[in-house]
Coordinates of C-alpha atoms in Angstrom, one line a residue:
M35 CA 106.6 93.1 158.1
Q36 CA 105.0 91.1 155.4
F37 CA 102.8 92.7 152.6
G38 CA 100.7 90.7 150.3
I39 CA 97.5 89.7 148.7
F40 CA 94.6 87.5 149.5
S41 CA 92.0 85.9 147.2
V42 CA 88.6 84.6 147.9
S43 CA 88.5 82.9 144.5
D44 CA 85.1 84.6 143.3
I45 CA 84.0 84.4 140.0
T46 CA 81.9 87.5 139.5
E47 CA 80.1 89.2 136.6
D48 CA 82.2 92.6 135.5
P49 CA 79.4 95.0 136.1
T50 CA 80.6 97.5 133.3
T51 CA 80.6 94.8 130.7
G52 CA 78.3 92.1 131.8
R53 CA 80.7 89.5 131.2
T54 CA 81.5 86.6 133.6
P55 CA 84.6 84.6 133.2
S56 CA 84.6 80.8 133.1
E57 CA 86.2 78.9 135.8
A58 CA 89.3 78.1 133.9
E59 CA 89.8 81.8 132.9
K60 CA 89.5 82.5 136.4
I61 CA 92.1 80.1 137.7
R62 CA 94.3 81.0 135.0
A63 CA 94.1 84.7 136.0
T64 CA 94.7 83.9 139.5
L65 CA 98.0 82.2 138.7
T66 CA 99.1 85.2 136.7
V67 CA 98.2 87.5 139.7
A68 CA 100.2 85.3 142.2
K69 CA 103.2 85.4 140.0
H70 CA 102.9 89.2 139.5
I71 CA 103.0 89.5 143.2
E72 CA 106.4 88.5 143.4
E73 CA 107.3 90.5 140.3
V74 CA 106.3 93.9 142.1
G75 CA 108.1 92.9 145.4
L76 CA 105.3 91.8 147.6
D77 CA 105.8 89.2 150.2
V78 CA 102.6 86.8 150.6
F79 CA 100.0 85.3 148.3
A80 CA 97.1 83.9 150.2
L81 CA 94.2 81.9 148.8
G82 CA 90.7 80.9 150.4
E83 CA 88.9 77.7 150.4
H84 CA 85.5 77.2 149.3
H85 CA 83.4 74.4 148.0
N86 CA 80.5 76.2 146.2
P87 CA 79.7 78.3 143.1
P88 CA 80.7 81.2 142.4
F89 CA 84.2 80.2 144.1
W90 CA 86.5 77.9 142.4
S91 CA 89.4 77.2 145.2
S92 CA 88.1 73.9 146.7
S93 CA 91.8 72.8 146.7
P94 CA 94.2 75.6 147.8
T95 CA 97.3 73.2 148.5
T96 CA 97.0 72.1 144.9
T97 CA 97.0 75.7 143.3
L98 CA 99.6 76.8 145.9
A99 CA 102.0 73.9 145.1
Y100 CA 101.8 75.0 141.4
I101 CA 102.6 78.6 142.3
A102 CA 105.5 77.3 144.2
G103 CA 106.9 75.8 141.2
Q104 CA 106.3 79.2 139.3
T105 CA 108.1 81.4 142.1
E106 CA 111.1 81.7 144.1
R107 CA 110.4 84.0 147.0
I108 CA 106.8 84.7 148.0
V109 CA 105.3 82.9 151.1
L110 CA 102.2 81.0 150.1
S111 CA 99.5 80.9 152.4
T112 CA 95.7 80.4 152.6
A113 CA 93.1 83.0 153.3
T114 CA 91.2 80.4 155.0
T115 CA 91.8 76.7 155.6
L116 CA 88.4 75.1 156.7
I117 CA 89.4 73.4 160.3
T118 CA 85.9 72.4 161.0
T119 CA 85.2 70.3 157.9
N120 CA 88.7 69.3 156.8
D121 CA 90.0 66.1 158.4
P122 CA 93.0 67.2 160.7
V123 CA 94.8 64.1 159.4
K124 CA 94.7 65.1 155.7
L125 CA 95.5 68.6 157.0
A126 CA 98.6 67.6 158.5
E127 CA 99.6 65.6 155.3
D128 CA 98.8 68.1 152.6
Y129 CA 100.2 71.2 154.4
A130 CA 103.5 69.4 155.4
M131 CA 103.8 68.3 151.6
L132 CA 103.4 72.0 150.6
Q133 CA 105.9 72.9 152.8
H134 CA 108.3 70.3 151.3
V135 CA 107.5 71.2 147.6
S136 CA 107.7 74.9 148.3
G137 CA 110.9 74.8 150.2
G138 CA 109.5 76.1 153.2
R139 CA 107.5 79.1 151.8
A140 CA 104.0 77.6 153.2
D141 CA 101.8 78.6 155.9
L142 CA 97.9 78.5 156.6
M143 CA 95.3 80.7 158.1
L144 CA 92.8 78.5 159.8
G145 CA 89.1 79.5 159.9
R146 CA 85.5 78.3 160.0
G147 CA 84.4 79.7 156.5
N148 CA 81.3 81.8 155.8
T149 CA 79.2 79.4 154.1
G150 CA 76.9 77.4 156.4
P151 CA 75.9 74.7 154.1
V152 CA 79.4 73.4 153.8
Y153 CA 78.9 71.6 157.2
P154 CA 76.3 68.9 156.1
W155 CA 78.3 68.7 152.8
F156 CA 81.1 67.3 154.7
G157 CA 79.2 65.3 157.2
K158 CA 79.5 67.8 160.0
D159 CA 77.0 69.9 162.1
I160 CA 77.2 73.6 162.2
R161 CA 76.0 73.8 165.8
Q162 CA 79.3 72.1 166.6
G163 CA 81.5 74.8 164.8
L164 CA 83.4 75.9 167.7
P165 CA 84.0 72.4 169.3
L166 CA 85.2 71.1 166.0
T167 CA 87.7 74.0 165.6
I168 CA 89.2 73.4 169.0
E169 CA 89.3 69.6 168.6
N170 CA 90.3 69.4 165.2
Y171 CA 93.2 71.9 165.7
A172 CA 94.4 70.1 168.9
L173 CA 94.7 67.1 166.7
L174 CA 96.4 68.9 163.8
H175 CA 99.0 70.6 166.2
K176 CA 99.8 67.1 167.9
L177 CA 100.1 65.3 164.5
W178 CA 102.9 67.9 163.4
R179 CA 104.8 67.6 166.6
E180 CA 104.8 63.9 167.6
D181 CA 106.0 61.1 165.4
V182 CA 103.1 58.6 166.8
V183 CA 100.0 59.7 168.0
D184 CA 97.2 58.0 169.9
W185 CA 94.0 60.1 169.8
E186 CA 90.5 59.8 170.9
G187 CA 88.1 62.6 170.5
Q188 CA 84.3 63.4 169.7
F189 CA 84.3 64.1 166.0
R190 CA 86.6 61.4 164.4
T191 CA 87.6 57.8 164.7
P192 CA 90.2 57.3 167.1
L193 CA 93.9 57.1 166.1
Q194 CA 96.5 54.3 167.3
G195 CA 100.1 54.5 166.7
F196 CA 99.4 56.8 163.9
T197 CA 102.3 58.8 162.0
S198 CA 101.4 61.6 159.6
T199 CA 103.8 61.9 156.5
P200 CA 105.7 63.4 155.5
R201 CA 106.9 64.9 158.4
P202 CA 107.1 68.8 158.6
L203 CA 110.1 70.1 156.6
D204 CA 113.0 70.2 158.8
G205 CA 111.1 69.2 161.9
V206 CA 109.4 72.3 162.1
P207 CA 105.7 72.6 161.3
P208 CA 104.1 75.3 158.9
F209 CA 103.1 78.6 161.0
V210 CA 99.7 78.9 161.7
W211 CA 97.4 81.9 161.8
H212 CA 94.0 81.8 163.1
G213 CA 91.6 83.9 161.4
S214 CA 88.7 85.6 162.5
I215 CA 86.3 88.4 161.8
R216 CA 84.0 88.3 164.9
T217 CA 84.8 85.4 167.3
P218 CA 86.7 85.7 170.7
E219 CA 87.0 82.2 171.1
I220 CA 89.4 82.1 168.1
A221 CA 91.5 84.9 169.6
E222 CA 91.9 82.7 172.5
Q223 CA 92.6 79.5 170.7
A224 CA 95.5 81.5 168.9
A225 CA 97.0 82.9 172.2
Y226 CA 96.9 79.6 173.8
Y227 CA 99.2 78.0 171.0
G228 CA 101.3 81.0 170.7
D229 CA 100.2 81.0 167.1
G230 CA 99.3 84.1 164.9
F231 CA 96.0 85.8 165.0
F232 CA 94.7 87.2 161.6
A233 CA 91.9 89.8 161.9
N234 CA 90.4 90.0 158.8
N235 CA 89.0 93.7 159.3
I236 CA 87.3 94.2 156.1
F237 CA 83.6 94.4 157.1
W238 CA 83.2 96.1 160.6
P239 CA 84.6 99.2 162.3
K240 CA 87.9 99.2 163.7
E241 CA 86.8 99.2 167.4
H242 CA 85.4 95.6 166.8
Y243 CA 89.1 94.4 165.8
Q244 CA 90.6 96.4 168.5
R245 CA 88.7 94.3 171.0
L246 CA 89.8 91.0 169.4
I247 CA 93.3 92.0 168.9
S248 CA 93.7 93.3 172.6
L249 CA 92.1 90.1 173.7
Y250 CA 94.6 87.9 171.8
R251 CA 97.5 90.1 173.1
E252 CA 96.5 89.9 176.6
R253 CA 95.9 86.3 176.5
Y254 CA 99.1 85.5 174.5
A255 CA 101.0 87.0 177.4
H256 CA 98.9 84.9 180.0
Y257 CA 100.1 81.7 178.5
G258 CA 103.6 82.7 178.8
H259 CA 104.5 83.3 175.1
G260 CA 105.9 86.8 175.7
A261 CA 104.6 90.4 176.2
P262 CA 101.7 91.4 174.5
E263 CA 103.6 93.4 171.9
Q264 CA 105.3 90.2 171.0
A265 CA 102.1 88.5 169.9
I266 CA 101.9 88.0 166.0
V267 CA 99.1 89.9 164.4
G268 CA 98.0 90.1 160.8
L269 CA 95.5 92.3 159.1
G270 CA 93.2 92.5 156.1
G271 CA 92.5 95.3 154.0
Q272 CA 91.0 96.5 150.6
V273 CA 92.1 99.1 148.3
F274 CA 91.5 100.5 144.7
M275 CA 93.8 103.2 143.3
R276 CA 94.3 105.6 140.6
A277 CA 96.6 108.7 140.4
N278 CA 93.6 110.9 140.9
S279 CA 91.2 109.7 143.7
Q280 CA 88.2 111.1 141.7
D281 CA 89.2 108.7 138.9
A282 CA 89.4 105.8 141.5
V283 CA 86.0 106.4 143.0
R284 CA 84.4 106.6 139.5
E285 CA 86.0 103.4 138.3
F286 CA 85.6 101.3 141.4
R287 CA 82.0 102.4 142.1
P288 CA 80.1 100.0 139.9
Y289 CA 82.1 97.1 141.2
F290 CA 81.6 98.2 144.7
D291 CA 77.7 98.7 144.0
N292 CA 77.3 95.1 142.6
A293 CA 79.8 93.0 144.6
P294 CA 78.1 89.8 146.0
V295 CA 79.5 90.5 149.7
Y296 CA 78.6 94.2 150.2
G297 CA 76.9 95.4 147.0
H298 CA 73.4 96.9 147.4
G299 CA 74.1 97.9 151.1
P300 CA 75.9 100.6 152.4
S301 CA 77.3 103.2 150.0
L302 CA 80.8 103.3 149.1
E303 CA 81.3 106.5 151.0
D304 CA 80.0 105.1 154.1
F305 CA 81.5 101.8 153.7
T306 CA 85.3 103.5 153.4
E307 CA 84.5 105.5 156.4
M308 CA 83.6 102.6 158.6
T309 CA 86.1 99.8 157.4
P310 CA 89.7 100.0 156.1
L311 CA 88.4 100.0 152.3
T312 CA 90.5 103.1 150.8
V313 CA 89.5 104.0 147.4
G314 CA 91.8 106.8 146.1
S315 CA 95.2 108.0 145.2
P316 CA 98.3 105.8 146.6
Q317 CA 99.0 108.7 149.0
Q318 CA 95.7 108.2 150.5
V319 CA 96.4 104.4 150.9
I320 CA 99.6 105.1 152.5
D321 CA 98.2 107.5 154.9
R322 CA 95.4 105.3 156.0
Y323 CA 97.5 102.1 156.5
A324 CA 100.5 103.8 157.9
A325 CA 98.1 104.7 160.7
M326 CA 97.1 101.1 161.3
R327 CA 99.5 100.6 164.1
E328 CA 98.1 103.4 166.1
T329 CA 95.0 101.5 166.3
F330 CA 96.3 97.9 166.7
G331 CA 99.8 98.3 167.7
D332 CA 102.7 96.9 165.6
Y333 CA 101.9 93.9 163.5
Q334 CA 103.6 91.5 161.2
R335 CA 101.4 90.8 158.0
Q336 CA 99.2 93.2 156.0
L337 CA 97.0 91.4 153.4
F338 CA 94.9 93.4 150.6
L339 CA 91.9 92.1 148.9
I340 CA 92.1 93.3 145.1
D341 CA 91.3 90.2 142.9
H342 CA 87.3 90.3 143.6
A343 CA 84.0 91.7 142.5
G344 CA 84.6 91.2 138.9
L345 CA 87.4 93.4 138.4
P346 CA 89.2 92.3 135.2
L347 CA 92.7 90.6 135.1
K348 CA 94.3 93.8 133.2
T349 CA 92.9 96.1 136.3
V350 CA 94.2 93.9 139.0
L351 CA 97.4 93.6 137.5
E352 CA 97.8 97.5 137.5
Q353 CA 96.7 97.7 140.9
L354 CA 99.5 95.3 142.0
D355 CA 101.8 97.7 139.8
I356 CA 100.7 100.7 142.1
L357 CA 100.8 98.7 145.4
G358 CA 104.2 97.3 144.9
G359 CA 105.8 100.3 143.2
E360 CA 104.3 103.2 144.9
V361 CA 102.7 102.0 148.2
V362 CA 104.3 99.4 149.7
P363 CA 108.0 100.6 149.7
V364 CA 106.6 103.6 151.8
L365 CA 104.6 101.7 154.1
R366 CA 107.6 99.5 154.8
R367 CA 109.5 102.6 155.8
E368 CA 106.6 104.1 157.8
L369 CA 105.8 101.1 159.9
A370 CA 109.5 100.3 160.6
K371 CA 109.9 103.9 162.3
D372 CA 110.3 103.8 165.8
R373 CA 109.4 99.8 165.9
P374 CA 110.6 98.6 169.2
A375 CA 113.2 96.1 169.0
T376 CA 111.1 93.8 171.2
V377 CA 108.6 93.4 168.3
P378 CA 109.4 90.3 166.3
D379 CA 109.4 90.1 162.5
A380 CA 106.9 88.2 160.6
P381 CA 107.7 84.4 161.1
T382 CA 109.5 82.6 158.4
H383 CA 110.6 79.1 158.0
A384 CA 114.2 79.9 158.7
S385 CA 113.3 81.7 161.9
L386 CA 111.2 78.9 163.0
V387 CA 114.1 76.3 162.5
A388 CA 116.4 78.8 164.4
A389 CA 113.9 79.0 167.3
A390 CA 113.7 75.1 167.3
G391 CA 117.4 74.6 167.6
G392 CA 118.1 73.7 164.1
A393 CA 116.5 71.5 161.7
R394 CA 115.8 67.9 161.6
E395 CA 115.9 65.4 158.9
A396 CA 113.3 62.7 159.1
V397 CA 114.7 59.3 158.2
P398 CA 112.6 56.4 158.3
G399 CA 113.8 53.2 159.9
A400 CA 112.8 49.9 158.6
N401 CA 109.0 49.2 159.3
R402 CA 105.9 47.3 158.1
G403 CA 104.5 50.4 156.3
D404 CA 101.2 50.3 158.4
N405 CA 101.8 52.7 161.1
L406 CA 101.6 50.1 163.7
T407 CA 105.5 50.2 164.4
D408 CA 106.8 49.4 167.8
G409 CA 107.8 53.0 168.9
S410 CA 108.8 55.7 166.4
P411 CA 109.3 54.6 162.8
Y412 CA 112.2 57.2 162.5
R413 CA 115.6 56.6 163.3
D414 CA 116.4 60.1 165.1
A415 CA 113.3 60.3 167.1
E416 CA 113.3 61.3 170.7
P417 CA 110.4 60.2 172.9
A418 CA 107.4 62.4 172.3
V419 CA 106.3 64.7 175.1
A420 CA 102.7 64.6 176.1
G421 CA 100.8 67.9 177.0
A422 CA 97.2 69.1 177.5
S423 CA 95.5 70.5 174.6
F424 CA 93.4 73.5 174.5
G425 CA 89.8 72.6 175.4
A426 CA 90.1 69.2 174.5
A427 CA 87.7 66.5 175.7
A428 CA 88.4 64.8 178.9
S429 CA 88.2 61.7 177.1
R430 CA 91.0 62.3 174.6
K431 CA 94.2 60.5 175.0
D432 CA 97.3 62.9 174.9
A433 CA 100.0 60.3 175.3

C-alpha cells in the first residue's frame, strides 16, 4: 500500500491574510513539500498539469525530474497528464526520460483535465475528448513496447519506422494510472490494458465511485488480467488535522469557504459528510480512511490533497508531519490486516521488471540517426508483436 500527496499546483490567496504568493514562491514551496514527503515517510508525490493561471505546473516532468535529484525513495507521479492535448510521441519520450533520471521512481496518471479551453490552445476539439484519449493512449502504449512503430490514426500525422528515445528504463514502461472522477469509458480503458484506475473521489458521494471501481474490476477480469480483487486501484482524499477537532474545523473553515473549487458552495459540514474530506483529529482521519476498503475493496494507493486553497507552507508542512507521524503508520497496519494474499502490492519499477522476466538494456546499433533504419535500430531487439489496440480506428496500422 502506498500513501502520498497530490498537488494541483494552484496559487490561491490566503483568506486569513489576503496575501497571494508569487509563482516563484509557490514553485519553491512545492519543491519543499515534495522533499518533506520523503522525510516524513510517505511514498508518493504526484503533481498535476495545467496551462492556465492560477496554476503553475505546465511541465510536470521538469519539476519531477528536479525532485528526483533531491530525493532517494519516493515515487514521482503525476496527478494528471493530459492525454488529450499532449502529443503521445512527446509523452513517450518525456516520461521514459523521467524514468531514467529518477532510477525508475516514476509513473503517471493520465486524464483529460478539467479546463475546457486547453483543447483549442493546443489545436484540439473538446468534442473529441474521449476519442483523443483512446487513440492517443493506444499510440503511447505502442511506442513504449515496440522499438519501431508504424502508425496511422485520426488525430496526428502518421508515423513510419519511428523509434521513441530513450527506450523505457530496463525495457519496462512506466506504470500508468487512468484517472477519472466521472467517466466509465476511462475505467473501461484502464481495464482493457490491465493498467491502474485512480478514482479521485474528492468531490462526489462514495456511491458514484463505487460504481466506477466496480466496473473497472469487473472489466479487468473480463479482459483476462486477473480476478476482480487483483485490479490496481488508487483513491484520492482530503484531510486537515489538528490535535483537537474543533481547532481543525475553526482553522480550516476560511480556506474551505473561499477555495476556488468548492468555496461558496456546500457547507464544510455537508461536504465532509458527502465526500472523503475529513477535518478533525488524527484519529478521525484514521477511522475514516481505514474504512475505505469496506466501500471500495482492498486497494494499492491512497493520495491526499493538502497543498491547496491558499494554505501557507508552514501549515502544509505541519499537516505532513501529522500525516507521516501519526496517521499513515496506523493506516498501514489497519489496511494490512486480513488483506488477502491474492491482492497485489502497489506496482513498482522493480516488480514490473521482475514480472517482465528481467531487465533489458537498450543498446543502439549503427544507424543513420533518422529513425528510418532497416528493422530495429537496437542490437538486442526481437521482432515486435502486433496486436489490436483498444478502440482504435479501423484505418490505423498495428504492425
